[in-house]
Amino acid sequence: MSGNTLGKLFCITNFGESHGPAIGAVVDGCPAGMELTEADIQAELDRRRPGTSRHVTQRQEADQVEILSGVYQGVTTGAPIGLLIRNTDARSKDYSNIEDTFRPGHADYTYWNKYGVRDPRGGGRSSARLTAPTVAGGAIAKKWLARQYGVRVRGYMSQLGPIHIPFESWDEVGNNPFYAPNAGIVAQLEEYMDQLRRDGDSIGARIEVVAEGVPAGWGEPLYDRLDADIAHAMMGLNAVKGVSMGAGFESIAQRGSEHGDEITPEGFASNNAGGVLGGISSSQPITVSLAIKPTSSIRIERRSVDRQGNPVQVQTLGRHDPCVGIRATPIAESLLAIVLMDHALRQRALKGA
Amino acid sequence: MSGNTLGKLFCITNFGESHGPAIGAVVDGCPAGMELTEADIQAELDRRRPGTSRHVTQRQEADQVEILSGVYQGVTTGAPIGLLIRNTDARSKDYSNIEDTFRPGHADYTYWNKYGVRDPRGGGRSSARLTAPTVAGGAIAKKWLARQYGVRVRGYMSQLGPIHIPFESWDEVGNNPFYAPNAGIVAQLEEYMDQLRRDGDSIGARIEVVAEGVPAGWGEPLYDRLDADIAHAMMGLNAVKGVSMGAGFESIAQRGSEHGDEITPEGFASNNAGGVLGGISSSQPITVSLAIKPTSSIRIERRSVDRQGNPVQVQTLGRHDPCVGIRATPIAESLLAIVLMDHALRQRALKGA
Amino acid sequence: MSGNTLGKLFCITNFGESHGPAIGAVVDGCPAGMELTEADIQAELDRRRPGTSRHVTQRQEADQVEILSGVYQGVTTGAPIGLLIRNTDARSKDYSNIEDTFRPGHADYTYWNKYGVRDPRGGGRSSARLTAPTVAGGAIAKKWLARQYGVRVRGYMSQLGPIHIPFESWDEVGNNPFYAPNAGIVAQLEEYMDQLRRDGDSIGARIEVVAEGVPAGWGEPLYDRLDADIAHAMMGLNAVKGVSMGAGFESIAQRGSEHGDEITPEGFASNNAGGVLGGISSSQPITVSLAIKPTSSIRIERRSVDRQGNPVQVQTLGRHDPCVGIRATPIAESLLAIVLMDHALRQRALKGA
Amino acid sequence: MSGNTLGKLFCITNFGESHGPAIGAVVDGCPAGMELTEADIQAELDRRRPGTSRHVTQRQEADQVEILSGVYQGVTTGAPIGLLIRNTDARSKDYSNIEDTFRPGHADYTYWNKYGVRDPRGGGRSSARLTAPTVAGGAIAKKWLARQYGVRVRGYMSQLGPIHIPFESWDEVGNNPFYAPNAGIVAQLEEYMDQLRRDGDSIGARIEVVAEGVPAGWGEPLYDRLDADIAHAMMGLNAVKGVSMGAGFESIAQRGSEHGDEITPEGFASNNAGGVLGGISSSQPITVSLAIKPTSSIRIERRSVDRQGNPVQVQTLGRHDPCVGIRATPIAESLLAIVLMDHALRQRALKGA
């Protein structure tokens, strides 16, 4: 329970640093008897992988996963699933000058204050690279949820900086590097990103994640509500500054006669709740929105201090994503899947003989 | 860990129902040696108490707390602190018709689906009345944080439905029933609420919570980041549909050169981060925003179904808050204090000899 | 998780001190739909109650339990069950001299060193009185296990000081104040205790606890084995100095050809394992033995020191049990039931659809 | 919390199977700033390693550990420490006949009943090989305890089957393959083991573990007492059937005037308590005893059943330890160290500013 484990009955313990020898995870609590191969996990890792378009970091990592345990003859045994991903494009350059400086917006300052020591290579433990083990664990949860309950977890980008992206079709999401559900807007997004790169700047984004097929009854109020655990997982993702369910911040200006979803014999008439009532799933789609801040690593010079408190100018020239939101969709899906599987198991404990 | 406990090293276990004999909490992990009296806790409970203005529920509850354990001669002993609040204005009316119907926007439908049985009296376990034990626990955390670190946790309403409330002064917050930091706007808020009550409708609100004085270093990445645990606690509060830190959803349209808070020898030049970088406190004020949905209990008739799936019309005539956001400020403060104290203890474990 | 909660999915959080206003527990994780009344719990509390024979403490406590929550119309709702027991025979005498002295064998010295403050009234938090809430929680677990799985948890005393008590019959256990499964030996036990009281001394005991009907499959290796969690619960009971399963310490001198329980088409041929193999229940009876030390409170003078480190003579004249083992049987049963119910739920999470 | 994690603030998550590609652990909660190299861990692994004498299994494993994360420039960073040990002497023989049979005394039967699938290769997850990651984690705890508090954790064998081993000197423990603290008895032990191997049988053992230098104040009553958590860790070790503290089962026949350790200005006059009073360390040595059953794998034929319930004869011919107790000492030390470090951190959270 020292901070690197997510989930209770189904849980993932994450380890590794951006430029250490390897990253990975131990996934515990997956019931026995599910077919699982490295290919199942690799497919999700490939969706998150860097270097797949010019709009993301150019670091070249195969992100090849090895299953170390928990699977025998292609089937889960109930034992913990050890997952290993070797870092192959770690750069052994000189970090001594970075080590002494706190980059604005980064975790440098807080890691230094908390631990008194820090691995500066590529952000060390605070790097977005550590979302890869999360995605690997999420792949297992996604597969289990689909097979056991027919649950489908998907996501898309709904806003890139100032550009709102109208939802057209799930079919488009996989056809562009932005996870945009709208083919017509892709050219505009590419142009925006190209200009941003020329400016040496970065930008925020908004991501939507949806889980369909979740039965009513998942979530453990008073405190471990389903939406509370979703918020915990999502706000724990690098760069996320806001999380909302259903109508989210729109609810503030809504009246009760507008917000409360009416129920008819055919089902709910709307979904302002985002699929959760009183912290428990209602059988409607679970809908989550994430606000993702712009990447802190930019070419533009910024003011900061060094460890001694002297003023310095900081400019980040290395490989980085100009919009971390672009690769956030598969990660957010993974986090939602992990939380849902955990709550599915918790509800199974309480129900049935 | 069955859902009714919040926190790890400092934790609160909550029990009770709206119209049962009593509600309460066991607060575990408070270090020994702190002076604590019932008056300390009562002061916070009184801020949350119903019936204090015409704009909130008219239920009359003294919310008088009894300390059952953990304090000897006015000082905490390190043993768990048992807190008891008797329900005194529970109504023994006939709930049989409500028991058979699912009120739109309420947890009736999901509790029924989850547990197969439910206490319908005043919302039972899902009632906002269960925030009282949380506030009682929060009072302990607030006192400890103030004494040990000089941390101050405060909150206010920044929006009531369509009305934005400009921040003027902390001094005004305690002078009006809305926790509005602006004396000039109170008349407008009262008028709005009076009209809403005549309409039989309800409205949402936005609450801001701020913790000042938090030292750098609290928070346990990768997953138990300080902001993640704050999001968990806040999204677990009744009616909350969105949580954000610092610039929150504004971050989406910000550029990195605008969002990333520069650091100068005199300190941070801005606080878009909301006091948390990489999941760890930075010593800046922790700033949290909550989106609170409109109350689901309204006089206006709405469509729903009964347990057999037949269509019914539902109208809620009992005592209720037309805007749950009005009483949310002290509760949100309590949740933030509980999370902060938990992380303060976790950081102490890691630091020093 | 601050030490006062036992169990994970089914868990009990304990609060109170020996001479404070009340003791109690919050029992979380009990599935909805089970009939439960105060009488169910009272029956178990009465078995543990002081003052029921001349061989135990003469403190007079009705130990009357009040259910504060979690039950509606006589049926559990899935919400946490708050349990309250008022202390009625607490004595408000002057504890100032005791407060300054550490009684040998007691927790006075360690509580003082740990917390820097301590409630000296009747042992405060370290009193065996705090086993009452555990028994109350155990009553719920026993009932649930019996109804869901036909599990029966029983115990008896197998040794009182130097006197070995041969097992004759479960029927005798309830007929004497020692929980001895042997009518013929009771007179000898009474005589021994009477002499001990005259000597002003105390004595140890050995307790056996057995759970029949546990299906194969409960227990979560690698670390949360069923036997490991049983050992945790039992060693956490006041005065317990040893815990063993099945053949226990006899296993040391056994050969593998003798110890390993053979399996036949009719079932296991012996039960040296005590019902647990590899940390998982095997469907055989779970058999646990406890070594209970003699009570530390005795009339005989003993050497100790005061807070300043000066030598003092300590003699305990108050009400106390001359053999804490006598009342330990129902408590040990309760602990076993709590652990079993927790693991039953954990196994349910992993199994079935 | 799905069973494969030991500890709360300092915790180790264990993964792997006997004949899978690798075993390992993630060690979380180690404070930053401690020097740590693979050699520190290797030294402890080598003490546990198979194949080092003719009295233990002849499996050849280098048990070479790789640190994957959590250490930068030879110093811990506060991030989780990933540890990897490749299996190199796993045999890819045909397990199909073993897969269908339940070996008496082994976990085969219970794993099958629990999971419905099992990895039969060398015992799979239930193999004692999985104590290697525990020892690796224990090495970190031992080093930290020694540096922070001067705590020393050591163990020895006090009984091998019928042979009692009188304690002579800690110096002898490392000089013989039995961890016997007595040079004179080693020839007798060797002779006994040689005869046992000729008989094709196995034998139990008793291990003592001692921690010196633990300050007063570690342990979290009511339930997470230091002795309770020690019992949990020890009973969770393969083949352990009993755990006791201090006088242990001898306490049963002791009188209070004999058992209760008197306190003098020079310190405690005896240590029947085993260093724990009321669940909290007293500053005396922590003394723990373990009863270890004989190995279940023996050459002698034994009765069992196959999956279909038909009677079979089982004989185990592979490589195995004839007395698992022989290699248990370093493992038991590791478990004690892990529990102590966890409680050291928990106490630090509660104490000091």
mmCIF file with all atom_site columns, C-alpha atoms in Angstrom, chain C residues 94 216 257 283:
data_model
loop_
_atom_site.group_PDB
_atom_site.id
_atom_site.type_symbol
_atom_site.label_atom_id
_atom_site.label_alt_id
_atom_site.label_comp_id
_atom_site.label_asym_id
_atom_site.label_entity_id
_atom_site.label_seq_id
_atom_site.pdbx_PDB_ins_code
_atom_site.Cartn_x
_atom_site.Cartn_y
_atom_site.Cartn_z
_atom_site.occupancy
_atom_site.B_iso_or_equiv
_atom_site.pdbx_formal_charge
_atom_site.auth_seq_id
_atom_site.auth_comp_id
_atom_site.auth_asym_id
_atom_site.auth_atom_id
_atom_site.pdbx_PDB_model_num
ATOM 1 C CA . ASP C 1 94  ? -7.962  7.358   41.724 1.00 0.00 ? 94  ASP C CA 1
ATOM 2 C CA . ALA C 1 216 ? -11.790 -26.552 -0.020 1.00 0.00 ? 216 ALA C CA 1
ATOM 3 C CA . SER C 1 257 ? 5.751   -40.691 6.045  1.00 0.00 ? 257 SER C CA 1
ATOM 4 C CA . SER C 1 283 ? -12.248 -29.354 3.369  1.00 0.00 ? 283 SER C CA 1
#
